[in-house]
mmCIF file of C-alpha atoms in Angstrom:
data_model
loop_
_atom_site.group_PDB
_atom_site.id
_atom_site.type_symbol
_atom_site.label_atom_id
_atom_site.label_comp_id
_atom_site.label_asym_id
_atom_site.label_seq_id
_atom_site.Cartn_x
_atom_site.Cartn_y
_atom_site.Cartn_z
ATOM 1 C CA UNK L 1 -2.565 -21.605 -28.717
ATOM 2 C CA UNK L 2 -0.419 -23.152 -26.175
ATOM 3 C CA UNK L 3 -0.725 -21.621 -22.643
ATOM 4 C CA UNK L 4 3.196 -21.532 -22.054
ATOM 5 C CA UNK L 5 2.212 -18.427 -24.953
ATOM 6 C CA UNK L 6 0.007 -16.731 -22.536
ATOM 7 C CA UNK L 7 2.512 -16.754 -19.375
ATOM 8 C CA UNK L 8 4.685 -13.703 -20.249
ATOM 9 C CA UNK L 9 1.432 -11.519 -20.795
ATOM 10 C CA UNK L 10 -0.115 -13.132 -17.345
ATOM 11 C CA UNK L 11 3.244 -12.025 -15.627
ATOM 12 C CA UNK L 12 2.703 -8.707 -17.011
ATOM 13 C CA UNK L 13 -0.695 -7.918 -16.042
ATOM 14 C CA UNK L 14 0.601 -9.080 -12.185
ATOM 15 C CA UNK L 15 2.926 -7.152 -12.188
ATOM 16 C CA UNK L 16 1.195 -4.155 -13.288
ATOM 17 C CA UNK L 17 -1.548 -5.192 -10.866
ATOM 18 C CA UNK L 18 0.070 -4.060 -7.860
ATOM 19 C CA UNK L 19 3.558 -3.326 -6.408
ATOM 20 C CA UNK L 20 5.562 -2.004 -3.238
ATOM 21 C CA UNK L 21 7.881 0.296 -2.222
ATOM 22 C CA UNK L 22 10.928 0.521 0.161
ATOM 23 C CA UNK L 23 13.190 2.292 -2.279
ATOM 24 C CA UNK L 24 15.881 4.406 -0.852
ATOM 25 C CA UNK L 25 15.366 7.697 -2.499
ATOM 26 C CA UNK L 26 17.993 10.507 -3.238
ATOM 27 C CA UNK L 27 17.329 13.643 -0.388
ATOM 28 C CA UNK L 28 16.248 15.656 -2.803
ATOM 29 C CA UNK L 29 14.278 18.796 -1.060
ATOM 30 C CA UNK L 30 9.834 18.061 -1.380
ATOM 31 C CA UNK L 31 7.613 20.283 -0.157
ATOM 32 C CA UNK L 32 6.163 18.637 3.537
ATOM 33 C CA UNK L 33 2.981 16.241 2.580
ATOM 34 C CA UNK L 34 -0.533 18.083 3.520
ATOM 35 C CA UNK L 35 -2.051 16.104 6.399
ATOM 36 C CA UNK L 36 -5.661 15.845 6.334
ATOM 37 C CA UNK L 37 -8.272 14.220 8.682
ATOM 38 C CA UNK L 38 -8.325 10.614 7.151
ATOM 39 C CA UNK L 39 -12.201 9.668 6.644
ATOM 40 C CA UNK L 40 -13.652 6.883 8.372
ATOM 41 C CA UNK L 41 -12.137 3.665 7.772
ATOM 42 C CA UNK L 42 -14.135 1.439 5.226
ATOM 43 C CA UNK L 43 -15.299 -2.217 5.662
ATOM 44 C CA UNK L 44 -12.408 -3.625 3.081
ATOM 45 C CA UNK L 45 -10.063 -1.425 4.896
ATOM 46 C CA UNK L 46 -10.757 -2.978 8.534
ATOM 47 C CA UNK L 47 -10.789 -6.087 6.544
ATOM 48 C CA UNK L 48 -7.470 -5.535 5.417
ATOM 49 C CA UNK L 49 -5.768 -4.741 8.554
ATOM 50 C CA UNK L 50 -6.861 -7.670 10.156
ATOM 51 C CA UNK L 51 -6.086 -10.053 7.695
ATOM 52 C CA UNK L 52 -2.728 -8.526 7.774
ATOM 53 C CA UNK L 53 -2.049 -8.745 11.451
ATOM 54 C CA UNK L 54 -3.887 -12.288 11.265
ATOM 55 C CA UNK L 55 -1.009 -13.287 8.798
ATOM 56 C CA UNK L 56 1.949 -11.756 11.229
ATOM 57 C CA UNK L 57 0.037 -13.507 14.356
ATOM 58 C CA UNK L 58 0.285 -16.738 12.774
ATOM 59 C CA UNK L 59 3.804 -16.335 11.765
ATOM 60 C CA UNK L 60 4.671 -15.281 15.854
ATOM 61 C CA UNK L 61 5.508 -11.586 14.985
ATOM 62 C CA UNK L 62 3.887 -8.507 16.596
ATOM 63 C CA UNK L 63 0.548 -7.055 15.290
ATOM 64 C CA UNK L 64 0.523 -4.092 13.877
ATOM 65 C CA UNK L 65 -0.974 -0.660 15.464
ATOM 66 C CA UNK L 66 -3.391 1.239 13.421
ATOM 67 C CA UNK L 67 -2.382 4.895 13.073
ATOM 68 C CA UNK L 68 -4.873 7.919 11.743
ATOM 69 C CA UNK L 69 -1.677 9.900 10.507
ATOM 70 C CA UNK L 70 -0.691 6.957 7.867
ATOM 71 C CA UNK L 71 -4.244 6.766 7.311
ATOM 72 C CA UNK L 72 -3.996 10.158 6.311
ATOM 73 C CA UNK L 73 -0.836 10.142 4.524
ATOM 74 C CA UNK L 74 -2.040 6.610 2.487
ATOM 75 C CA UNK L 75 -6.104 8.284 1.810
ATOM 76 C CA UNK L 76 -3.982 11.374 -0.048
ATOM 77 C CA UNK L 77 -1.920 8.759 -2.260
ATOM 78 C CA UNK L 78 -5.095 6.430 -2.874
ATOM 79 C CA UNK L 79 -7.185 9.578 -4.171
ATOM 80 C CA UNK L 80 -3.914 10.748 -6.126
ATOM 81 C CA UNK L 81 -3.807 7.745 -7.901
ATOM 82 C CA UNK L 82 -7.552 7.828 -8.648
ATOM 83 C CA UNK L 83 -7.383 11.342 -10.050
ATOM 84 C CA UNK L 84 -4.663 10.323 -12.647
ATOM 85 C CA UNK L 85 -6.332 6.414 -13.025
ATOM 86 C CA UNK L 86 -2.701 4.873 -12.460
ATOM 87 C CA UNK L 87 -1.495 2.768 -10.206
ATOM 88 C CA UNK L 88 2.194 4.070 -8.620
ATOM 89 C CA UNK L 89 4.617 5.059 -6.237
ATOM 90 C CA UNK L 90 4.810 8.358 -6.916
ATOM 91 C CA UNK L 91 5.916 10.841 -4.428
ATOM 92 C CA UNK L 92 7.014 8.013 -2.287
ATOM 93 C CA UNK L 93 9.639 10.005 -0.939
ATOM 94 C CA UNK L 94 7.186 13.110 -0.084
ATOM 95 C CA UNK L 95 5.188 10.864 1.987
ATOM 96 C CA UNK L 96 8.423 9.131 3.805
ATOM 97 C CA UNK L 97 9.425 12.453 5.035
ATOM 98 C CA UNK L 98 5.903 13.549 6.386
ATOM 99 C CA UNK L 99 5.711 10.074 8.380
ATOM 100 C CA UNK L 100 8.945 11.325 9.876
ATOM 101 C CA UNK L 101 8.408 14.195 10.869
ATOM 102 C CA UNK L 102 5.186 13.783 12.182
ATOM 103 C CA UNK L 103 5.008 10.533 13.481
ATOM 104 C CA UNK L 104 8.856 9.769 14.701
ATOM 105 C CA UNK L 105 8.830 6.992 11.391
ATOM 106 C CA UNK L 106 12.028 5.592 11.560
ATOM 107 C CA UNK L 107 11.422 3.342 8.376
ATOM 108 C CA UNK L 108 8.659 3.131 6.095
ATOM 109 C CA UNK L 109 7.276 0.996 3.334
ATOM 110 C CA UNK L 110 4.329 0.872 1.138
ATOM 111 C CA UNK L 111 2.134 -1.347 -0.879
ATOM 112 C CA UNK L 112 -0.338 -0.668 -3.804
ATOM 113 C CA UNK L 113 -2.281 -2.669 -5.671
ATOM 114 C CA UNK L 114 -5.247 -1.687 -8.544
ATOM 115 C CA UNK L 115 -8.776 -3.374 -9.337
ATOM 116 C CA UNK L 116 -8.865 -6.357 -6.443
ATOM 117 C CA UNK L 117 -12.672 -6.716 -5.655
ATOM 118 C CA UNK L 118 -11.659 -7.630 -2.248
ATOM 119 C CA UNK L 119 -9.843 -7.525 0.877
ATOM 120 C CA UNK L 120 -8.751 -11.279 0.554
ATOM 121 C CA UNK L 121 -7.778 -11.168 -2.943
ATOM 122 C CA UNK L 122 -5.551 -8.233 -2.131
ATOM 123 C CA UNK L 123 -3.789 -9.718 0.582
ATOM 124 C CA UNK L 124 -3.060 -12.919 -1.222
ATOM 125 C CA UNK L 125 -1.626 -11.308 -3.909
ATOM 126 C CA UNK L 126 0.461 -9.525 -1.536
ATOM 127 C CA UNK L 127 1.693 -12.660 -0.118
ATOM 128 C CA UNK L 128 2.424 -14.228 -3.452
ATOM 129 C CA UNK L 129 4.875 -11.424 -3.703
ATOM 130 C CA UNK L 130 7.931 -11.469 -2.368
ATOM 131 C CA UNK L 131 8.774 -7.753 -1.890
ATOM 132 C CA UNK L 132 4.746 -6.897 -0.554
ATOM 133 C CA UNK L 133 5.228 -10.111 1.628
ATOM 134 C CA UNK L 134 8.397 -8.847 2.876
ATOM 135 C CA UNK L 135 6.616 -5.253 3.941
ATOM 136 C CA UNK L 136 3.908 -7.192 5.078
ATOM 137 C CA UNK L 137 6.228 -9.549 7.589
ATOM 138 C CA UNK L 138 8.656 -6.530 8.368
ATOM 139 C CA UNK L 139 10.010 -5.464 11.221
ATOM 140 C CA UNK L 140 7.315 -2.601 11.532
ATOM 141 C CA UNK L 141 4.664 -1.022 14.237
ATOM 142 C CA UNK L 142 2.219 0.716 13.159
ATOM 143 C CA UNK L 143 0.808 0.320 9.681
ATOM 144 C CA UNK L 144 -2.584 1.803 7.527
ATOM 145 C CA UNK L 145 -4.431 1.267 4.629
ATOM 146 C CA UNK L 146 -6.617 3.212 2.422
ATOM 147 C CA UNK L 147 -8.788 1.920 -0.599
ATOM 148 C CA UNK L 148 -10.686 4.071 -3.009
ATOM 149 C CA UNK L 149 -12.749 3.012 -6.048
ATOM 150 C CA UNK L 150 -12.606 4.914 -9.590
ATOM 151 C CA UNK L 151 -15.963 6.178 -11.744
ATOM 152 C CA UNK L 152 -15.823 2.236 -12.755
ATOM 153 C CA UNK L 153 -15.653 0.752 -9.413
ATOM 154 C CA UNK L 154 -12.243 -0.390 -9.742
ATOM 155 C CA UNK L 155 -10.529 -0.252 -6.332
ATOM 156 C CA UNK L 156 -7.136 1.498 -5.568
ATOM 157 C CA UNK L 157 -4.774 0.231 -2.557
ATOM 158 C CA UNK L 158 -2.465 2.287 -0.362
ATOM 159 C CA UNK L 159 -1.111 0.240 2.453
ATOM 160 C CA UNK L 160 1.163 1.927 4.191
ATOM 161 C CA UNK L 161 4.040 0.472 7.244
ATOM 162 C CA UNK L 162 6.626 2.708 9.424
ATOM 163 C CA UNK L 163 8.483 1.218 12.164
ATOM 164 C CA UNK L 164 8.844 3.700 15.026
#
């Protein structure tokens, strides 16, 4: 079989692999987002963060401030997408609002991704995105991430950016 077959399917599963958000969203009225203490950050998590503001050093822009409330607000979407084993953007606009009203978010973005087996490979495929690399290189100030794995070990991303 020739591999110009397999391209359209290899698009697919990248595209389904992870995605990002900065979607305008109707003002439709959501109940205000449940913050929770965020549990302790994890190794891939750190990892994450710094490869991130690594990246936006290189490229002269600001690093990023780590923030416990988008922790918070990211760990709720991470273990929501565990629970239904789907990878989304659900309830985007629920978790908008709560970073504005209760941390001043003027703008906020988000990136998810599904079964990377590590904070590198994550990033990169980030990068190799335009829209993720775009949130990733935005004009934001504090950002957090959150990753969860599923009964079969299979992480889930949350990576969440506001600009105050």
């Amino acid at each position: 079989m020739k591999p110009t077959k397999f391209l359209p399917v290899m698009a697919l599963v990248a595209i389904l692999s992870f995605s990002c958000s900065t979607e305008t969203v109707s003002n439709e009225i959501i109940d205000d987002l449940e913050l929770q203490s965020p549990p302790s950050a994890k190794e891939i998590e750190i990892e994450i963060l710094e490869l991130i503001n690594q990246h936006r050093i290189a490229l002269g822009l600001n690093a990023l401030n780590s923030n416990a409330t988008i922790k918070s607000v990211a760990h709720s979407h991470t273990d929501y997408m565990v629970e239904v084993n789907n990878m989304s953007h659900d309830y985007f606009y629920q978790r908008r609002n709560s970073l504005i009203v209760n941390v001043a978010a003027q703008e906020v973005s988000e990136n998810v991704a599904y079964a990377y087996s590590s904070a590198h490979s994550v990033v990169q495929a980030w990068l190799r995105s335009e829209g993720h690399k775009a949130n990733i290189e935005g004009d934001f100030t504090d950002f957090d991430v959150s990753a969860e794995q599923n009964t079969q070990g299979k992480w889930y991303f949350t990576n969440i950016f506001i600009k105050k």
